[in-house]
């Protein structure tokens, strides 16, 4: 793994050889600094402005691929030219583009029922938070004090038993457990779907979490993959931290508008 800046001449070469570029960006921990609660996340102004200039370039399409729902991403970014991929790509919306994974759509009412049944139980644990994302649920423990963590994890175990045998799966991310429809889909498959739909532009993928690794594995041979934070990753390049994302976007803008 080398840093983006050390490998910049290669990034530059790959971009200048491409007529169309698809920039796929994760949201939390990539565009937005990681926050204490999901509600507290913000999109720094400098990033919003650079994104706007990038989406204005005719050769560039920007897609945001996140575990958040599309409605949230749209509200935070507020740019109609962006393609929003929500719920880890189970739903995607953009100009002339609308997708919801059909099995996930069918499980929506069950997700809603779990959300209302679990909220009060989760509220008994200080700091715990349930995020209803429509097609999936997020159970957050970033603000749960250490002494209450065992109770949080016991509850997760109980809910796991409750959903055993149902068409759902559990996965853990940064200080969160998620309940997702058990469908053969992830950010990587969603990114490939988008690539095909757009007739294979050159991808540039940036993300920080384990779910982004599916995109890196799917696209690393076809473009540039950059992981935020120096860690084991299928991405070939890394940024030292989220604080370097604005500089990365500005550098991409510079190359792509040249
Ligand atoms: Mg992330």
Coordinates of C-alpha atoms and ligand atoms in Angstrom, one line a residue:
X1 CA 0.0 0.0 0.0
X2 CA 1.2 3.4 -0.9
X3 CA -0.2 6.8 -0.1
X4 CA -2.3 8.6 -2.7
X5 CA 0.2 11.4 -2.8
X6 CA 3.1 9.1 -3.5
X7 CA 1.1 7.4 -6.2
X8 CA -0.4 10.5 -7.7
X9 CA 1.4 10.3 -11.0
X10 CA -0.3 6.9 -11.6
X11 CA -3.7 8.3 -10.6
X12 CA -3.1 11.2 -12.9
X13 CA -2.1 9.0 -15.8
X14 CA -5.2 6.8 -15.4
X15 CA -7.5 9.8 -15.3
X16 CA -6.0 11.6 -18.3
X17 CA -6.4 8.4 -20.3
X18 CA -10.2 8.2 -19.5
X19 CA -13.0 10.0 -21.3
X20 CA -15.5 9.5 -18.5
X21 CA -14.9 9.1 -14.8
X22 CA -17.2 7.7 -12.1
X23 CA -16.3 8.9 -8.7
X24 CA -17.8 6.6 -6.1
X25 CA -17.6 8.0 -2.6
X26 CA -18.6 6.6 0.8
X27 CA -20.3 9.1 3.1
X28 CA -19.6 8.5 6.9
X29 CA -15.9 8.6 7.7
X30 CA -15.1 9.6 4.1
X31 CA -17.0 12.7 3.1
X32 CA -18.3 13.3 6.6
X33 CA -16.0 13.1 9.7
X34 CA -17.2 10.3 12.0
X35 CA -19.7 11.7 14.6
X36 CA -20.9 10.6 18.0
X37 CA -24.4 9.8 16.8
X38 CA -25.8 9.3 13.3
X39 CA -27.8 12.5 13.7
X40 CA -24.7 14.6 14.4
X41 CA -22.9 13.9 11.1
X42 CA -22.2 16.9 8.9
X43 CA -20.9 17.5 5.4
X44 CA -18.1 20.1 5.6
X45 CA -18.7 23.1 3.4
X46 CA -15.4 22.7 1.5
X47 CA -16.4 19.2 0.5
X48 CA -19.9 20.2 -0.6
X49 CA -18.5 23.0 -2.7
X50 CA -15.8 20.8 -4.3
X51 CA -18.4 18.1 -5.0
X52 CA -20.6 20.7 -6.8
X53 CA -17.7 21.7 -9.0
X54 CA -16.9 18.0 -9.8
X55 CA -20.5 17.2 -10.7
X56 CA -20.5 20.2 -13.0
X57 CA -17.7 18.7 -15.1
X58 CA -19.2 17.0 -18.2
X59 CA -16.8 14.0 -18.0
X60 CA -17.5 13.3 -14.4
X61 CA -20.3 11.5 -12.6
X62 CA -20.4 11.5 -8.8
X63 CA -22.0 8.6 -6.9
X64 CA -22.3 8.4 -3.1
X65 CA -22.6 4.9 -1.8
X66 CA -23.5 4.6 1.8
X67 CA -25.2 2.6 4.5
X68 CA -27.5 5.5 5.0
X69 CA -30.8 5.8 3.2
X70 CA -31.1 7.7 0.0
X71 CA -33.4 10.3 1.5
X72 CA -30.8 11.2 4.1
X73 CA -27.9 11.5 1.5
X74 CA -30.0 13.7 -0.7
X75 CA -30.8 16.0 2.1
X76 CA -27.2 16.2 3.2
X77 CA -25.6 16.7 -0.2
X78 CA -28.4 18.4 -2.0
X79 CA -27.1 18.1 -5.6
X80 CA -29.5 16.7 -8.2
X81 CA -26.7 15.6 -10.5
X82 CA -25.3 13.1 -7.9
X83 CA -26.3 9.5 -7.9
X84 CA -27.3 8.4 -4.4
X85 CA -26.7 4.8 -3.4
X86 CA -28.4 4.1 0.0
X87 CA -28.7 1.1 2.3
X88 CA -25.3 -0.3 1.0
X89 CA -26.6 0.0 -2.6
X90 CA -30.0 -1.7 -2.0
X91 CA -31.5 1.5 -3.3
X92 CA -30.0 3.9 -5.9
X93 CA -31.4 7.2 -7.3
X94 CA -30.0 9.7 -9.7
X95 CA -30.7 11.5 -12.9
X96 CA -32.7 9.0 -15.1
X97 CA -31.9 6.3 -12.6
X98 CA -34.0 4.5 -10.0
X99 CA -33.3 1.2 -8.4
X100 CA -34.6 -0.8 -5.4
X101 CA -33.5 -4.4 -4.8
X102 CA -36.7 -6.3 -5.3
X103 CA -36.3 -8.7 -2.3
X104 CA -35.3 -5.8 0.0
X105 CA -38.4 -4.0 -1.1
X106 CA -40.6 -7.0 -0.1
X107 CA -39.0 -7.1 3.4
X108 CA -39.7 -3.4 4.1
X109 CA -42.8 -3.9 6.2
X110 CA -41.0 -6.5 8.4
X111 CA -38.1 -4.0 8.9
X112 CA -40.7 -1.4 10.0
X113 CA -42.3 -3.9 12.4
X114 CA -38.9 -4.7 14.0
X115 CA -38.1 -1.0 14.4
X116 CA -41.2 -0.2 16.4
X117 CA -40.9 -3.4 18.5
X118 CA -37.2 -2.9 19.4
X119 CA -37.0 0.8 19.9
X120 CA -38.4 0.8 23.5
X121 CA -36.1 -2.1 24.6
X122 CA -33.1 -0.4 23.1
X123 CA -34.0 2.9 24.8
X124 CA -33.5 1.1 28.2
X125 CA -29.7 1.0 27.5
X126 CA -28.2 4.5 28.0
X127 CA -26.7 5.9 24.8
X128 CA -28.0 3.2 22.6
X129 CA -29.7 4.4 19.4
X130 CA -31.9 2.8 16.8
X131 CA -31.7 4.2 13.3
X132 CA -34.6 3.2 10.9
X133 CA -33.2 3.3 7.4
X134 CA -36.3 1.9 5.7
X135 CA -34.7 -1.1 4.1
X136 CA -32.4 -1.8 7.1
X137 CA -31.9 -0.9 10.7
X138 CA -28.8 0.4 12.5
X139 CA -28.3 -0.2 16.2
X140 CA -25.7 2.2 17.4
X141 CA -23.5 1.9 20.5
X142 CA -20.9 4.7 20.0
X143 CA -22.4 6.6 23.0
X144 CA -23.1 3.6 25.2
X145 CA -20.9 3.9 28.4
X146 CA -18.5 0.9 28.7
X147 CA -20.3 -0.4 31.8
X148 CA -23.5 -0.8 29.7
X149 CA -21.9 -2.4 26.7
X150 CA -22.4 -6.0 28.0
X151 CA -26.2 -5.3 28.2
X152 CA -26.1 -3.9 24.7
X153 CA -24.4 -7.0 23.3
X154 CA -26.8 -9.3 25.2
X155 CA -29.7 -7.5 23.6
X156 CA -28.1 -7.9 20.2
X157 CA -27.7 -11.6 20.9
X158 CA -31.4 -11.8 21.8
X159 CA -32.5 -10.0 18.7
X160 CA -30.2 -12.2 16.6
X161 CA -32.0 -15.3 18.0
X162 CA -35.4 -13.6 17.3
X163 CA -34.5 -13.1 13.6
X164 CA -32.8 -16.5 13.2
X165 CA -34.4 -18.4 10.3
X166 CA -35.8 -15.1 8.8
X167 CA -34.5 -13.7 5.6
X168 CA -32.2 -11.2 7.4
X169 CA -28.6 -11.0 8.3
X170 CA -26.6 -9.1 10.9
X171 CA -23.3 -7.3 10.3
X172 CA -21.2 -5.1 12.4
X173 CA -19.5 -1.8 11.4
X174 CA -18.0 1.1 13.3
X175 CA -19.8 1.1 16.7
X176 CA -23.0 -0.2 15.0
X177 CA -24.8 -3.5 14.4
X178 CA -27.0 -3.6 11.4
X179 CA -29.9 -5.7 10.4
X180 CA -30.1 -6.1 6.6
X181 CA -32.2 -8.1 4.2
X182 CA -30.3 -11.3 3.5
X183 CA -29.9 -10.8 -0.2
X184 CA -26.8 -11.4 -2.3
X185 CA -26.0 -7.7 -2.7
X186 CA -23.5 -5.2 -1.3
X187 CA -21.8 -2.0 -2.2
X188 CA -19.5 -3.9 -4.6
X189 CA -22.4 -5.4 -6.6
X190 CA -24.2 -2.0 -6.6
X191 CA -21.0 -0.3 -7.9
X192 CA -20.7 -2.9 -10.7
X193 CA -24.4 -2.5 -11.6
X194 CA -23.7 1.3 -11.9
X195 CA -20.6 0.7 -14.0
X196 CA -22.5 -1.4 -16.4
X197 CA -25.4 1.0 -16.6
X198 CA -23.0 3.8 -17.4
X199 CA -21.1 1.7 -20.0
X200 CA -17.9 1.3 -18.1
X201 CA -16.4 4.7 -17.2
X202 CA -13.1 4.8 -15.2
X203 CA -14.0 4.3 -11.5
X204 CA -12.3 6.2 -8.7
X205 CA -13.5 4.7 -5.4
X206 CA -13.0 6.2 -1.9
X207 CA -14.2 4.6 1.4
X208 CA -13.1 3.9 4.9
X209 CA -15.1 0.9 6.2
X210 CA -15.3 -2.9 5.7
X211 CA -18.4 -2.5 3.4
X212 CA -16.2 -0.4 1.0
X213 CA -13.8 -3.3 0.6
X214 CA -16.5 -5.0 -1.6
X215 CA -16.2 -2.0 -4.0
X216 CA -12.4 -2.1 -3.8
X217 CA -12.3 -5.8 -4.7
X218 CA -14.9 -5.3 -7.5
X219 CA -13.2 -2.3 -9.1
X220 CA -9.5 -2.2 -8.2
X221 CA -8.4 -3.7 -11.6
X222 CA -10.5 -1.2 -13.5
X223 CA -9.6 2.1 -11.8
X224 CA -8.3 3.7 -8.7
X225 CA -9.3 2.6 -5.2
X226 CA -8.4 4.7 -2.1
X227 CA -9.0 3.7 1.5
X228 CA -9.3 6.4 4.2
X229 CA -6.9 5.5 7.0
X230 CA -3.8 3.3 6.7
X231 CA -5.1 -0.3 7.2
X232 CA -5.3 -3.7 5.6
X233 CA -7.4 -3.1 2.5
X234 CA -8.0 -4.3 -1.0
X235 CA -7.5 -0.7 -2.1
X236 CA -4.1 0.0 -3.6
X237 CA -3.8 3.5 -2.2
X238 CA -4.5 5.1 1.1
X239 CA -5.2 8.5 2.7
X240 CA -3.9 9.2 6.2
X241 CA -7.3 10.2 7.4
X242 CA -10.7 11.8 6.6
X243 CA -9.0 15.2 7.0
X244 CA -7.2 14.6 3.7
X245 CA -10.4 14.0 1.7
X246 CA -10.9 17.7 0.8
X247 CA -7.4 17.9 -0.6
X248 CA -8.0 14.6 -2.6
X249 CA -11.3 16.0 -4.1
X250 CA -9.6 19.2 -5.0
X251 CA -6.7 17.3 -6.6
X252 CA -9.1 15.2 -8.6
X253 CA -11.0 18.3 -9.7
X254 CA -7.8 19.8 -10.9
X255 CA -6.8 16.8 -12.9
X256 CA -10.3 16.3 -14.3
X257 CA -10.8 19.9 -15.4
X258 CA -7.4 20.0 -17.1
Ligands
LIG1 MG1 -17.8 5.0 5.9

